[in-house]
Coordinates of C-alpha atoms and ligand atoms in Angstrom, one line a residue:
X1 CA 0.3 -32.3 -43.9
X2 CA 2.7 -32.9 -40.7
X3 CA 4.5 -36.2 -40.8
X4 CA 2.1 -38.3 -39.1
X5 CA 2.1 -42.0 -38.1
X6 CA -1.1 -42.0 -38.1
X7 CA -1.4 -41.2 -41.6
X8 CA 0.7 -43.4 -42.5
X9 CA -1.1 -46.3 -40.9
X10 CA -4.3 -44.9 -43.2
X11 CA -2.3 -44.6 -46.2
X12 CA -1.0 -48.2 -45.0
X13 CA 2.9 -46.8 -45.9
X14 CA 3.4 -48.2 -42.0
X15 CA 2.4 -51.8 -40.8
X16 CA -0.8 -51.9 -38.3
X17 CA -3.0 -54.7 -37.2
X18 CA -6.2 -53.7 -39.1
X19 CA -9.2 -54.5 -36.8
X20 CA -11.7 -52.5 -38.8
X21 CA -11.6 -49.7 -41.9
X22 CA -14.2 -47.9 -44.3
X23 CA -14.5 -44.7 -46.1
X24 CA -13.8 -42.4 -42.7
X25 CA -12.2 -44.6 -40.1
X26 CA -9.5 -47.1 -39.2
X27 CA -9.1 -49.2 -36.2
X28 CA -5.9 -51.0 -35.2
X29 CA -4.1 -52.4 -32.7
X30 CA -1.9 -50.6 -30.4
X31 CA 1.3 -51.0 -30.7
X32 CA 2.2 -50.7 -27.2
X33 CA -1.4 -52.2 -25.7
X34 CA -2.2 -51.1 -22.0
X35 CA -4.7 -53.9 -21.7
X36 CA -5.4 -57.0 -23.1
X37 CA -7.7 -55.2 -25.7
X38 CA -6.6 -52.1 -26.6
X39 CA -7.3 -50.4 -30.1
X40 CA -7.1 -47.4 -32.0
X41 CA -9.8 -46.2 -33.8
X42 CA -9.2 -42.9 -36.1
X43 CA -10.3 -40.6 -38.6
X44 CA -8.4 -41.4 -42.3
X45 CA -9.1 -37.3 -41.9
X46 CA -5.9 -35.7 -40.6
X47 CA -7.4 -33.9 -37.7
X48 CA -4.9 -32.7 -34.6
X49 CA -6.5 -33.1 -31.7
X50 CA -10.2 -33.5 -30.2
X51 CA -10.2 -29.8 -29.3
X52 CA -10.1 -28.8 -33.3
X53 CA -13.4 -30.8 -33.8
X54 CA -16.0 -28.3 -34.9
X55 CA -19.9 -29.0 -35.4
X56 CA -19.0 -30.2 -39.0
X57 CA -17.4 -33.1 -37.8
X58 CA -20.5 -34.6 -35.8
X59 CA -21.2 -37.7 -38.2
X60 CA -17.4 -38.3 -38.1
X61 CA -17.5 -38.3 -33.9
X62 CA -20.6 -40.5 -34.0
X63 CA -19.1 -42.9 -36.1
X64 CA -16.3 -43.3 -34.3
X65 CA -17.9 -43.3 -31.0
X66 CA -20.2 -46.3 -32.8
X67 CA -17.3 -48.3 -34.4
X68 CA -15.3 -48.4 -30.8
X69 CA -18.9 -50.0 -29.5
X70 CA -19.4 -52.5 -32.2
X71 CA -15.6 -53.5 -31.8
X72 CA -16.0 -53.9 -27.9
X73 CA -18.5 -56.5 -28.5
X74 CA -16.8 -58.2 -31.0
X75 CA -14.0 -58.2 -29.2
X76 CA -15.5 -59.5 -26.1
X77 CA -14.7 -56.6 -23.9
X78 CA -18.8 -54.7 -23.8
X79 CA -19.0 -57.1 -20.9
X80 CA -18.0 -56.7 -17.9
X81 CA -16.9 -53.1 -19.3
X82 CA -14.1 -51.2 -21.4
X83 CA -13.1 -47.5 -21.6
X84 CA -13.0 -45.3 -24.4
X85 CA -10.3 -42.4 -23.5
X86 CA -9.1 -39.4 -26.2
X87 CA -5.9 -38.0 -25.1
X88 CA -5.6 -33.6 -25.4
X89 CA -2.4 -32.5 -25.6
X90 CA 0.5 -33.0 -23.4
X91 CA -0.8 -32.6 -20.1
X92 CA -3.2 -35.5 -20.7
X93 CA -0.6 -37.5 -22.1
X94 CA -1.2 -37.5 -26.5
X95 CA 1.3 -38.6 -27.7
X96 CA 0.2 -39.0 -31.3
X97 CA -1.1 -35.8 -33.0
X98 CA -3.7 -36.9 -34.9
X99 CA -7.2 -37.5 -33.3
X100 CA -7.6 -41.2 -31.5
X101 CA -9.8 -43.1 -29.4
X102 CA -8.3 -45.9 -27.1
X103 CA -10.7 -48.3 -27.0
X104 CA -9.3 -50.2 -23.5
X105 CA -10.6 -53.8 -22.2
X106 CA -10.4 -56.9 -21.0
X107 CA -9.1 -56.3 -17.4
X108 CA -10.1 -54.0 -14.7
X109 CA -10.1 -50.4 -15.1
X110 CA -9.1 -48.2 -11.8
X111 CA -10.6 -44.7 -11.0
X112 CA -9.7 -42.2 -11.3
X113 CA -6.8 -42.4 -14.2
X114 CA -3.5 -41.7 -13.7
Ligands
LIG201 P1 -1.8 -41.0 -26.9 O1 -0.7 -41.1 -25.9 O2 -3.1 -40.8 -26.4 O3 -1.4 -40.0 -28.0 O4 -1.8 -42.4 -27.6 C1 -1.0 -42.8 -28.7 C2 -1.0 -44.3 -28.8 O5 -0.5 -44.7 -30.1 C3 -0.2 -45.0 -27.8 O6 -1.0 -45.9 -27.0 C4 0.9 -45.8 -28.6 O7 1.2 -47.0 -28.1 C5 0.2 -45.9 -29.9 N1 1.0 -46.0 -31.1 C6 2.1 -45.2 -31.4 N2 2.6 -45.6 -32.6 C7 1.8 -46.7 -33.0 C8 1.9 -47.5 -34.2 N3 2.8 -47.4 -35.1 N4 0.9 -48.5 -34.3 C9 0.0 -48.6 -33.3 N5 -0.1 -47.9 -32.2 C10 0.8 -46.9 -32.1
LIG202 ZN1 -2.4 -37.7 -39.3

């Protein structure tokens, strides 16, 4: 295992501001947030990157894609709209190598991203 902070934020050996957790996944708030709303939600699973994300790990995606939906709404963001972004490798900008989805709201969102 590569010395993730990620993992360490599962494994709760790092300070996070737990929004959500169960078996699989944990959602948190970013450190550094780009928006007013801006989350984390991850696998506990150490998994790179999205491209390493084979056909066994379809529950896993839907249940993250579900969690960052539920947490939109709760969070007050599903209306007027929020963005869901995975960063894939540096020329997308990851910085954290260990699967994430942003879950971005609460201001407007420009198109395309930078
Ligand atoms: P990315 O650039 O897509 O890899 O996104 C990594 C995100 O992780 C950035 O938005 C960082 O602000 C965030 N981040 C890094 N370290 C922490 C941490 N310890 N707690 C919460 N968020 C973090
Ligand atoms: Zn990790």
């Amino acid at each position: 295992m590569p010395d993730c902070i990620f993992c360490k934020i599962v494994t709760k050996e790092i300070p996070a501001k737990i929004a959500y957790e169960d078996a699989h996944l944990v959602a948190f708030s970013d450190i550094n947030p780009k928006a007013p709303v801006h989350l984390q939600i991850i696998p506990k699973e150490h998994i790179a990157r999205v491209s390493e994300l084979t056909e066994k790990n379809a529950d896993l995606v839907a249940k993250l894609v579900m969690t960052a939906n539920r947490l939109a709404r709760e969070y007050g963001v599903a209306e007027p709209g929020y963005r869901l972004v995975i960063n894939c490798n540096p020329g997308a900008g990851q910085s954290v190598y260990h699967l994430h989805l942003h879950l971005l709201g609460g201001r407007p969102m420009k198109w395309p991203p930078g």
